[in-house]
Coordinates of C-alpha atoms and ligand atoms in Angstrom, one line a residue:
X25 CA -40.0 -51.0 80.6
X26 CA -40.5 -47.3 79.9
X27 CA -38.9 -46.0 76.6
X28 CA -35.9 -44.2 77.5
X29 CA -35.2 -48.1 78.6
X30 CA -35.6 -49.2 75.1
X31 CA -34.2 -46.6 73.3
X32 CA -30.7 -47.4 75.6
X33 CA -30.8 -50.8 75.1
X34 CA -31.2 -50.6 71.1
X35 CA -28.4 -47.6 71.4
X36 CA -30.9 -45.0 69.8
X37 CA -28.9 -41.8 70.6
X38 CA -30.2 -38.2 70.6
X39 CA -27.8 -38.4 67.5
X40 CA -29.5 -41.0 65.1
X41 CA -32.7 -40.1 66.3
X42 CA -32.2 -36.4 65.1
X43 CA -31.2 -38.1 61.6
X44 CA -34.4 -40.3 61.2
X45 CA -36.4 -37.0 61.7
X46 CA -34.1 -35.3 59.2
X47 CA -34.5 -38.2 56.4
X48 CA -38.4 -37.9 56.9
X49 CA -39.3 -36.4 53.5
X50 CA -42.7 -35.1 55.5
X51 CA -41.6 -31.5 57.1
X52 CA -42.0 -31.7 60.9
X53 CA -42.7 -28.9 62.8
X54 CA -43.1 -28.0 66.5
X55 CA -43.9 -24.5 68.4
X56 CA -44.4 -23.9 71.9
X57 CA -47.4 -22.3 73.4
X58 CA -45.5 -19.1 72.4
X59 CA -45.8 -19.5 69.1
X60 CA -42.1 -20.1 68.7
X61 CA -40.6 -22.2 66.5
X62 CA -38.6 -24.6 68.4
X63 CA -37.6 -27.4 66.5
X64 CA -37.9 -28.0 62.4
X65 CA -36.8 -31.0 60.4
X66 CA -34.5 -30.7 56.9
X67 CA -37.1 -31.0 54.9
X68 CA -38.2 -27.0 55.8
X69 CA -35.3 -26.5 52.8
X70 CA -37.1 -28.1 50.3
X71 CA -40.2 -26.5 51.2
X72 CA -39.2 -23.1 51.7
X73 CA -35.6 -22.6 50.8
X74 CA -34.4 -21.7 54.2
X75 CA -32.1 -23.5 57.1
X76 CA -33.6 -24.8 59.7
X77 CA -30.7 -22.3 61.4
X78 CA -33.1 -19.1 59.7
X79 CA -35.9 -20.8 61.0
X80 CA -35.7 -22.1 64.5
X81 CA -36.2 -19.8 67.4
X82 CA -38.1 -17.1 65.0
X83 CA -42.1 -16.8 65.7
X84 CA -44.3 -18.7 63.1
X85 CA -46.1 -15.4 62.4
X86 CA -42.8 -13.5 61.1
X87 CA -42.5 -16.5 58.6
X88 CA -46.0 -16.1 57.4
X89 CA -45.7 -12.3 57.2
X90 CA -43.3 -12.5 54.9
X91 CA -45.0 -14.9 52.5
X92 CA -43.0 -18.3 53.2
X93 CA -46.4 -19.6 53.5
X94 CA -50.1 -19.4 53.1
X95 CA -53.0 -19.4 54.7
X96 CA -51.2 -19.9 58.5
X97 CA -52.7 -22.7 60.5
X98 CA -51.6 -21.7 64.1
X99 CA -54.0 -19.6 65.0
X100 CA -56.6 -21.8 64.8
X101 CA -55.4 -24.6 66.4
X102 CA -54.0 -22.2 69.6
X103 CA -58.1 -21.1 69.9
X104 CA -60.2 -24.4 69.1
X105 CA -57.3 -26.6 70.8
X106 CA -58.3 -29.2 68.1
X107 CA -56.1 -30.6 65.8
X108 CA -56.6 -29.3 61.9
X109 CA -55.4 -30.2 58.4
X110 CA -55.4 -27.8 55.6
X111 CA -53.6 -27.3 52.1
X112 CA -50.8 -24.6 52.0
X113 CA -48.7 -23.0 49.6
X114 CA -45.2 -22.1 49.9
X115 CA -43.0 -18.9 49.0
X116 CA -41.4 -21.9 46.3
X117 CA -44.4 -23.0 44.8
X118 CA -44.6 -25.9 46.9
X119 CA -48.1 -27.3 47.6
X120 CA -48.5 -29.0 51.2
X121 CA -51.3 -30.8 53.1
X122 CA -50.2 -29.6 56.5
X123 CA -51.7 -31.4 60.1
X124 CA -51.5 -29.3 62.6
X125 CA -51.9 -31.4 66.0
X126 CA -52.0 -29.1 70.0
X127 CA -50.2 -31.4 72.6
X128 CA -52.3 -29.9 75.8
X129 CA -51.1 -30.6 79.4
X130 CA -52.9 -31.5 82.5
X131 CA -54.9 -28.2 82.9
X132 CA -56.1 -28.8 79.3
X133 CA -53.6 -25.7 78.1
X134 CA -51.9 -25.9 74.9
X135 CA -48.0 -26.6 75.4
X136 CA -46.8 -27.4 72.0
X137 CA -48.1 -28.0 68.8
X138 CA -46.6 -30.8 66.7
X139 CA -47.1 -30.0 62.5
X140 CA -46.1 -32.3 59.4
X141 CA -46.5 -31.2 55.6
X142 CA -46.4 -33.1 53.2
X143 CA -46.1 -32.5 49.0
X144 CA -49.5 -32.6 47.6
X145 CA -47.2 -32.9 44.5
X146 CA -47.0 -36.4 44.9
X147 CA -51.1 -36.8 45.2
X148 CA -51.6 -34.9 42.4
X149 CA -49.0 -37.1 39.9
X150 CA -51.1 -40.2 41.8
X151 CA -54.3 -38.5 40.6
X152 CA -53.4 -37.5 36.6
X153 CA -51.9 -40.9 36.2
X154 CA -55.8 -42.4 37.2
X155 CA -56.8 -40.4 34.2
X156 CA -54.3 -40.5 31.8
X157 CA -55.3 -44.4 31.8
X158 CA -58.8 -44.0 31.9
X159 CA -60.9 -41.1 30.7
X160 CA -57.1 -39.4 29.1
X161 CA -59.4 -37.5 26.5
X162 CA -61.0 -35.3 29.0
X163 CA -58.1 -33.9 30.8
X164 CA -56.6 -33.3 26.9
X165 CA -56.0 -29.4 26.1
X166 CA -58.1 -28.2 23.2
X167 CA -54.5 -27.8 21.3
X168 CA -53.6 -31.2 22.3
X169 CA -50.2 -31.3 23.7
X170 CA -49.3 -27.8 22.6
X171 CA -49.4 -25.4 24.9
X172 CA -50.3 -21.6 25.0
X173 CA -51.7 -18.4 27.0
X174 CA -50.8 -16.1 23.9
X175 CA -53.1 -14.5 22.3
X176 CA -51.4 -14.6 18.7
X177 CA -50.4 -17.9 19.4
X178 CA -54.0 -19.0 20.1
X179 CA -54.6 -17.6 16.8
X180 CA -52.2 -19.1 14.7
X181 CA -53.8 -22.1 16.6
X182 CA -57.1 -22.0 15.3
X183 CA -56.1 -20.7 11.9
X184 CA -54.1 -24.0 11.9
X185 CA -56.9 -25.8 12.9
X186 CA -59.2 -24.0 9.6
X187 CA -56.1 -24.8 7.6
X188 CA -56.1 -28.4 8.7
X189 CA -59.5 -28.8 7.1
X190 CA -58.9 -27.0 3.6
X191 CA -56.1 -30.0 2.8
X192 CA -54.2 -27.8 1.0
X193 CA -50.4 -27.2 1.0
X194 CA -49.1 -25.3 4.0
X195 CA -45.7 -23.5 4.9
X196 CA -45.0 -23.1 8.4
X197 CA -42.5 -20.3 9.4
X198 CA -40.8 -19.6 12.7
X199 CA -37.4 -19.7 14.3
X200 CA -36.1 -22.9 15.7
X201 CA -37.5 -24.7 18.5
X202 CA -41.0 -22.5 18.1
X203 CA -43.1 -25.7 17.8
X204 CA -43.3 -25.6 14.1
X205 CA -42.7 -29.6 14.2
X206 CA -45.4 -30.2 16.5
X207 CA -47.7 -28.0 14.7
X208 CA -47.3 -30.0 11.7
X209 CA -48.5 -33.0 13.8
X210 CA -51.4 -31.2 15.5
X211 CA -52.3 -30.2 12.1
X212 CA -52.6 -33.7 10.2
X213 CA -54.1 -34.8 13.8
X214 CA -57.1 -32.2 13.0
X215 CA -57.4 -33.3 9.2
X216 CA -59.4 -36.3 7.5
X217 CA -56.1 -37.6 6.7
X218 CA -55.7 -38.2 10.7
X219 CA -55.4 -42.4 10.3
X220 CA -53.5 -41.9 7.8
X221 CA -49.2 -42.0 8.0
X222 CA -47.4 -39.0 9.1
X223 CA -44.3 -39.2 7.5
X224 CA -41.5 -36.6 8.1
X225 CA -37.8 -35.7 6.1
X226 CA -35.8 -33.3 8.0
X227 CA -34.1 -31.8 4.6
X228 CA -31.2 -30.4 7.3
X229 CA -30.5 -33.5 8.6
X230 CA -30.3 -36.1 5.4
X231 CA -27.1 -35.6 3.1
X232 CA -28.4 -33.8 -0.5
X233 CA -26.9 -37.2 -2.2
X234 CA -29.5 -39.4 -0.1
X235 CA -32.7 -36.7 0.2
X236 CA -33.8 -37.9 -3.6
X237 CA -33.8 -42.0 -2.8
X238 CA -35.3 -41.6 0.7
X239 CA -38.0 -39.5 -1.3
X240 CA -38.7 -41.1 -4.3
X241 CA -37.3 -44.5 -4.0
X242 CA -35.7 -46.4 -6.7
X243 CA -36.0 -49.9 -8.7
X244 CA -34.8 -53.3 -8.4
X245 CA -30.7 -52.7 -9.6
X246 CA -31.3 -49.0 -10.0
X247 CA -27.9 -48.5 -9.3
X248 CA -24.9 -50.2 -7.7
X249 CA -24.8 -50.6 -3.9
X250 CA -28.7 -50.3 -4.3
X251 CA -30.9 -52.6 -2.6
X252 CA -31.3 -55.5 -4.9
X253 CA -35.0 -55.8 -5.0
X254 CA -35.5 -51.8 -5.0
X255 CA -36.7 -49.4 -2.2
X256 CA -40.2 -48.0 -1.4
X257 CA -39.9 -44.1 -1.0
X258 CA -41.5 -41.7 1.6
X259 CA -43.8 -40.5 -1.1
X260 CA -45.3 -43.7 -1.6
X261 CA -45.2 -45.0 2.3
X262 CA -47.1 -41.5 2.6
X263 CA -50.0 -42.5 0.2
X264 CA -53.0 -41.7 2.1
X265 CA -51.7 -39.4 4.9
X266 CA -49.2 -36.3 5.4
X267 CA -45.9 -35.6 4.1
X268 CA -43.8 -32.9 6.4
X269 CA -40.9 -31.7 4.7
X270 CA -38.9 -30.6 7.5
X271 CA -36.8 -27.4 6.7
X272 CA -37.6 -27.1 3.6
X273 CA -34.5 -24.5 3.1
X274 CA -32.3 -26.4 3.0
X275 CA -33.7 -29.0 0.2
X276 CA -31.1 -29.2 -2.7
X277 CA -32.3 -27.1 -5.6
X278 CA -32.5 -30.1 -8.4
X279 CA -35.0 -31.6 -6.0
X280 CA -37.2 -28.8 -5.3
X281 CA -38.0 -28.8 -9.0
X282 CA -39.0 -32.2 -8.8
X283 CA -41.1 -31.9 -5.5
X284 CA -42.7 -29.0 -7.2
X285 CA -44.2 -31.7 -9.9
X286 CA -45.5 -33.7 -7.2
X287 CA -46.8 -31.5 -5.4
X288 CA -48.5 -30.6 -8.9
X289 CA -49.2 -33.7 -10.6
X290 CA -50.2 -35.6 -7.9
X291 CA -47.4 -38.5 -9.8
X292 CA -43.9 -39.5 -9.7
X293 CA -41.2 -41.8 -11.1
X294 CA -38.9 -43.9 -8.9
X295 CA -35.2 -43.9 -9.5
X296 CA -34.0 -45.7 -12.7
X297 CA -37.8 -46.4 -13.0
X298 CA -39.8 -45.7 -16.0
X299 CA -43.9 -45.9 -15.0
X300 CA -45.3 -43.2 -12.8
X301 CA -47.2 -43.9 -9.1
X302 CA -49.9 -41.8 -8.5
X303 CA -49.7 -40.2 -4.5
X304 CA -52.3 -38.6 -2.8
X305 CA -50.3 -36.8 -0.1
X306 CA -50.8 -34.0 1.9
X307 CA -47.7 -31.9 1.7
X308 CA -46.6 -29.5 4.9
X309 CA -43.6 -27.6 4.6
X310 CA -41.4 -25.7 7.5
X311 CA -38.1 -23.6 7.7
X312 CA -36.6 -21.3 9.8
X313 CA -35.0 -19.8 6.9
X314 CA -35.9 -16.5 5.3
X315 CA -37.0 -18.2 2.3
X316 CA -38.3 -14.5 0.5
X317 CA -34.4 -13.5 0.7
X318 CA -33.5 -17.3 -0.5
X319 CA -35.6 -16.5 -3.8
X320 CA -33.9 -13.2 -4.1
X321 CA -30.3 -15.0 -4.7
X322 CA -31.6 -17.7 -6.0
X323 CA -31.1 -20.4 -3.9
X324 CA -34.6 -21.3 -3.6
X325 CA -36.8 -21.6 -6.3
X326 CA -40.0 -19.0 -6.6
X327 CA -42.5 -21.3 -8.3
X328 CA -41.9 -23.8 -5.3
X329 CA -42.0 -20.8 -3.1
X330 CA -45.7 -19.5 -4.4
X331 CA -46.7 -22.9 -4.6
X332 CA -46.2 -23.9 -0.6
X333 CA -46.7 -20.8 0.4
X334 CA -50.6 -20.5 -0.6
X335 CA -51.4 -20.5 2.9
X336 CA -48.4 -20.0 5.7
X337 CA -48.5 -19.6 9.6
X338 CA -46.0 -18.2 11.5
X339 CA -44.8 -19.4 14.6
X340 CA -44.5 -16.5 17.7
X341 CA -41.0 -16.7 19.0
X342 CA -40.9 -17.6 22.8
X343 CA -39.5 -14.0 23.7
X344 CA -42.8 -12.3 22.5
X345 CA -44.9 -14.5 24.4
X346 CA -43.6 -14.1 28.2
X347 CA -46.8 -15.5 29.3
X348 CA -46.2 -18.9 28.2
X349 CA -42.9 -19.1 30.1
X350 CA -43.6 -19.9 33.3
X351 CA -46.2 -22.6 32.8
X352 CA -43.7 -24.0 29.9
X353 CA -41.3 -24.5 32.8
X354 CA -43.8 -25.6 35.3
X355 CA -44.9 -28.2 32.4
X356 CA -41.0 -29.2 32.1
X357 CA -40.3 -29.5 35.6
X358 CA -43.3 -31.8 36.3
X359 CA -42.2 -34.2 32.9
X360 CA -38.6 -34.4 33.8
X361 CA -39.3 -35.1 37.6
X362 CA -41.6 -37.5 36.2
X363 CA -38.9 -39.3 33.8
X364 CA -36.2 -39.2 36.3
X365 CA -38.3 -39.7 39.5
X366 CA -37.3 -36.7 40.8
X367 CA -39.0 -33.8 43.2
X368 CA -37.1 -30.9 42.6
X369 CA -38.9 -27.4 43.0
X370 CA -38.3 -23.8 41.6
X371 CA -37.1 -20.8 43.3
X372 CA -39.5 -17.7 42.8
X373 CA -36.5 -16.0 42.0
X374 CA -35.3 -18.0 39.5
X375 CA -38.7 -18.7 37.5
X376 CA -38.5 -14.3 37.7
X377 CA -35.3 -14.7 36.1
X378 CA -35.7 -17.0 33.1
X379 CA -39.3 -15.3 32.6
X380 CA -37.3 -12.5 31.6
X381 CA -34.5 -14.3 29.2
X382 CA -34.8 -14.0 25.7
X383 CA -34.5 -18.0 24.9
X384 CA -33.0 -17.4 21.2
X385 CA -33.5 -21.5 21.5
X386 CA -36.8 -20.9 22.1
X387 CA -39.3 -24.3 23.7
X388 CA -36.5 -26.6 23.0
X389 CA -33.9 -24.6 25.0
X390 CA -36.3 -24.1 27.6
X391 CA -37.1 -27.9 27.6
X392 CA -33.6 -29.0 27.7
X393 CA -32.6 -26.5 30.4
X394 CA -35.0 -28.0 33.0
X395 CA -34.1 -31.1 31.9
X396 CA -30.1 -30.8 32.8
X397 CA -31.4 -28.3 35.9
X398 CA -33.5 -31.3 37.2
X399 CA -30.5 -33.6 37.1
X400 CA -27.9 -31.1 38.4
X401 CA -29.4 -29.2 40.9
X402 CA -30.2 -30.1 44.6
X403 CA -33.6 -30.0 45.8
X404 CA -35.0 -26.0 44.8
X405 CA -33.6 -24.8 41.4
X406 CA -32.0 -21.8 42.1
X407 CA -30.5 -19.0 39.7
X408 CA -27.6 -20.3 40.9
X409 CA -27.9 -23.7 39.2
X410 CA -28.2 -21.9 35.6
X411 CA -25.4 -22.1 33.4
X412 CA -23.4 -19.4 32.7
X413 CA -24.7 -18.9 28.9
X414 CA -27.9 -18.2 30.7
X415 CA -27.0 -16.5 33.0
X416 CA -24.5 -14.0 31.6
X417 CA -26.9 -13.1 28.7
X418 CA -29.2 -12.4 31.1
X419 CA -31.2 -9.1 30.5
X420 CA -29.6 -7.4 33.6
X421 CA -26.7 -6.9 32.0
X422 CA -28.0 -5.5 28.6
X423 CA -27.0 -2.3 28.2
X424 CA -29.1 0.4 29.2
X425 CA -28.8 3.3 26.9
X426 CA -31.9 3.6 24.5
X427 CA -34.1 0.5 25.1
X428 CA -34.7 -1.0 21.5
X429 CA -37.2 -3.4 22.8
X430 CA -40.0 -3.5 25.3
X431 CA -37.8 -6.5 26.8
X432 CA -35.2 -4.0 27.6
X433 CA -38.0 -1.4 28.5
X434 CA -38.9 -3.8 31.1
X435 CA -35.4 -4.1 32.6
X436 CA -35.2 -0.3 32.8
X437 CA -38.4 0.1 34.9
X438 CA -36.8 -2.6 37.3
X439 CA -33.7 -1.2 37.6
X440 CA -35.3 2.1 38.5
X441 CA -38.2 0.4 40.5
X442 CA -34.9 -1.0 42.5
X443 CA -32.7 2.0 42.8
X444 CA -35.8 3.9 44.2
X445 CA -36.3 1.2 46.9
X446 CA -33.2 0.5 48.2
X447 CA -33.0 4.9 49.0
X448 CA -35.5 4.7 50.3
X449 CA -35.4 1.2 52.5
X450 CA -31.4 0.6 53.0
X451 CA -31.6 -3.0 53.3
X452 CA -32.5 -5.8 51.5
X453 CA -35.1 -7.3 54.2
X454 CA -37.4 -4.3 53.5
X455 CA -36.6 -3.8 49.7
X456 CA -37.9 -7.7 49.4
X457 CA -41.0 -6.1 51.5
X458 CA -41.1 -3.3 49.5
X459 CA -41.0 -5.2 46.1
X460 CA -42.7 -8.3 47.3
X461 CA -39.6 -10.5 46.4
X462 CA -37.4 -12.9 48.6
X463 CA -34.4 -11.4 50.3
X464 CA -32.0 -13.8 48.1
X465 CA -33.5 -11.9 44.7
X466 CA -33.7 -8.4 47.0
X467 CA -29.9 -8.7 47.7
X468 CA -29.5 -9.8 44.0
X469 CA -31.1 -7.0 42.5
X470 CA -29.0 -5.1 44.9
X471 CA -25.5 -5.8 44.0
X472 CA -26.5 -5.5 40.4
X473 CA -28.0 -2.1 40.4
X474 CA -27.7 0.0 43.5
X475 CA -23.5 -0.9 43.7
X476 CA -22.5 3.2 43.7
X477 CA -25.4 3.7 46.6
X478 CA -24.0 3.3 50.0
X479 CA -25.0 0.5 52.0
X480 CA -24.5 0.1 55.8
Ligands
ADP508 N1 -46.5 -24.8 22.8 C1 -45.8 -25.9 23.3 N2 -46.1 -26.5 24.4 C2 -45.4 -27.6 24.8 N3 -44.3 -28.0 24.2 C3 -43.9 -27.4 23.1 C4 -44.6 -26.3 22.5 N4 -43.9 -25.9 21.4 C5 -42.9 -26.7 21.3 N5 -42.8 -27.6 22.3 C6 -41.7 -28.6 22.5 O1 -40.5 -27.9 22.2 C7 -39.6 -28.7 21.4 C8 -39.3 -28.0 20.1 O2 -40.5 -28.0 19.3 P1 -40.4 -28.3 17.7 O3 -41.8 -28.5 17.2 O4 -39.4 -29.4 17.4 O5 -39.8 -26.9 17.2 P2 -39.3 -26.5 15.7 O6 -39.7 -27.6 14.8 O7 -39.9 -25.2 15.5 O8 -37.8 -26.4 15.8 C9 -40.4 -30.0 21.2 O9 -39.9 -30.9 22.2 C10 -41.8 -29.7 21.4 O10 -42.5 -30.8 21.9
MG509 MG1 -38.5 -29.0 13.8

């Protein structure tokens, strides 16, 4: 029985066996002796944001000369005859383990060459989940989970790291969503308090009314709806270890006074108790609060003030260190595929686009964005997936009349970088040569800033 026979008689049509190909998640890939492309599974989409309408009939080297992959494998196989596997990487960032196999007819002449990728992605989560369980120290960054290409951030790193040592009281400073939290950690991680507890009270998030019992404590029948037999505080449960007194700013001022003795005395007294417990905490302190302007109008004390801030370290806002960006997201994107078994991939463009956003959020907006964008979006982020906060405040549209930072500088040169293209090159095929972008972010770039230059 030949297999056309089989394939009627278990009614596999052209049809459904078009689908299984498409459902493969391994790209398949087939040229003739031409080097023409004549058939190319779905998965092509994932791997290099195009239809398999933009890819089939085109010749394999037009693809590779515009940078939809690298190194090309066709070549090769066309001389030696012989099949070959190599790695590849794709316009998206995609890594691929591509086989490369020549179909050669009776007179030992190539006549088509069948090709399968596949994500490397998926060896390399196999591979750091090996390690995490066995040697997980060695793969460790030196700043443990926090990470950095910044030169002042690798600074304030290792004066963190000094600080850690001294034992004294620190204040860390930085807008929200800078780190300063995990800094805090890192810090009592790197001190000889490390087995120690690390206790934290986020001052923003407890009601004023509550801060003082959570801290302190109180006695057995202290007061009414108290716990009958009384309640350990987080001073005491911190005996031994690290206090971190989350934003600090926004501490009550009746209980800064009385955090400024312990920090001082070393002693306290429980609520509606009258023997003092000795504490030998650590304290670390962090707003995002101009505390300097707070002591001017009196809202927070000075002596407190001098007292934490005997040695301070400022976080660097995300904005002034661009360089972190796109390995932040790359970091994000690998987590959240991890959480929500996922394999979504970036766009080129779109890793462009939010490497030049000003992310007043900071690492937690850029965390929780490729969170939600791995849930929502289909299998390459695009810009088009951003939401329209992001995207409307993007920096395109700041206004370009005297640049007042070198964020806006940046923009300026690109505009003009653009305008000067596009005269020159009329479409956006060759501007995306010309640039060394893909034609989606070419035609993008386009519409925004060469609309009052003719186009035909
Ligand atoms: N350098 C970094 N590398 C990796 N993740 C980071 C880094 N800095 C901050 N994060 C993450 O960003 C989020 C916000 O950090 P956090 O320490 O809570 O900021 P803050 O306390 O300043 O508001 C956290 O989920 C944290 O793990
Ligand atoms: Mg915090």
């Amino acid at each position: 029985m030949t297999l056309t026979n089989v394939l009627t008689d278990l009614d596999l049509t052209m049809e459904t066996l078009i689908k299984i190909l498409d459902y493969s998640s391994d790209e398949i890939f087939v040229l003739n002796k031409n080097k023409k492309i004549i058939y190319v599974n779905d998965a092509c989409t994932k791997h290099y944001g195009l239809n398999k309408e933009d890819v089939l009939g085109k010749m394999s080297s037009e693809l590779v000369n515009d940078g939809y992959w690298y190194p090309s494998i066709f070549p090769e196989v066309l001389e030696g005859k012989k099949p070959i596997t190599l790695k590849q990487t794709t316009i998206l960032g995609a890594e691929l383990l591509t086989s490369a196999v020549p179909i050669l007819n009776d007179n030992n002449e190539v006549e088509i060459i069948v090709t399968t990728a596949r994500e490397l992605q998926s060896y390399k989560m196999l591979k750091i989940r090996e390690k995490d369980s066995n040697q997980r120290k060695e793969t460790e960054n030196p700043f443990g989970s926090i990470m950095t290409n910044n030169e002042k951030m690798k600074n304030v790193l290792k004066f963190a790291k000094k600080a850690a040592a001294a034992n004294s009281t620190l204040l860390i400073l930085g807008e929200s969503g800078t780190g300063k939290s995990i800094l805090a950690q890192y810090i009592h991680e790197n001190c000889s308090r490390k087995d120690g507890p690390f206790l934290t009270i986020n001052c923003a998030a407890i009601p004023a009314e509550l801060m003082e019992s959570e801290l302190f404590g109180y006695t057995a029948g202290s007061f009414t709806n108290a716990n009958r037999s009384g309640k350990k505080g987080i001073l005491e449960s911190a005996d031994g270890g690290t206090l971190f007194l989350d934003e600090i700013g926004d501490m009550p001022l009746p209980l800064q006074a009385k955090i400024l003795q312990v920090i001082q005395e070393k002693k306290f007294i429980p609520i509606g108790g009258n023997k003092e417990k000795k504490v030998d905490i650590r304290i670390i302190a962090a707003t995002n609060k101009e505390l300097n302007t707070m002591v001017k109008n009196k809202t927070f004390r000075e002596d407190l003030y001098y007292r934490l801030n005997v040695v301070d370290i400022k976080m660097v806002p995300l904005r002034e260190r661009q360089e972190d960006i796109i390995p932040l997201i790359y970091n994000f994107l690998y987590k959240f595929n991890q959480i929500h078994e996922m394999n979504k991939l970036i766009s080129k463009d779109c890793l462009e686009w939010l490497s030049h956003y000003s992310w007043p959020g900071n690492i937690r907006q850029l965390e929780n964005l490729l969170e939600r964008l791995v849930i929502v979006s289909d299998d390459v982020i695009g810009i088009d997936d951003l939401p329209e906060g992001i995207y409307n405040q993007s920096p395109l549209q700041v206004e370009t009349t005297a640049p007042a930072s070198l964020h806006q500088s940046i923009e300026l040169a690109k505009k003009e970088r653009v305008r000067k293209s596009y005269k020159v090159n009329k479409s956006s095929r060759r501007v995306a040569k010309d640039l060394q972008i893909s034609q989606t972010y070419a035609a993008k770039l386009i519409r925004e800033y060469c609309q009052d230059l003719s186009e035909d």
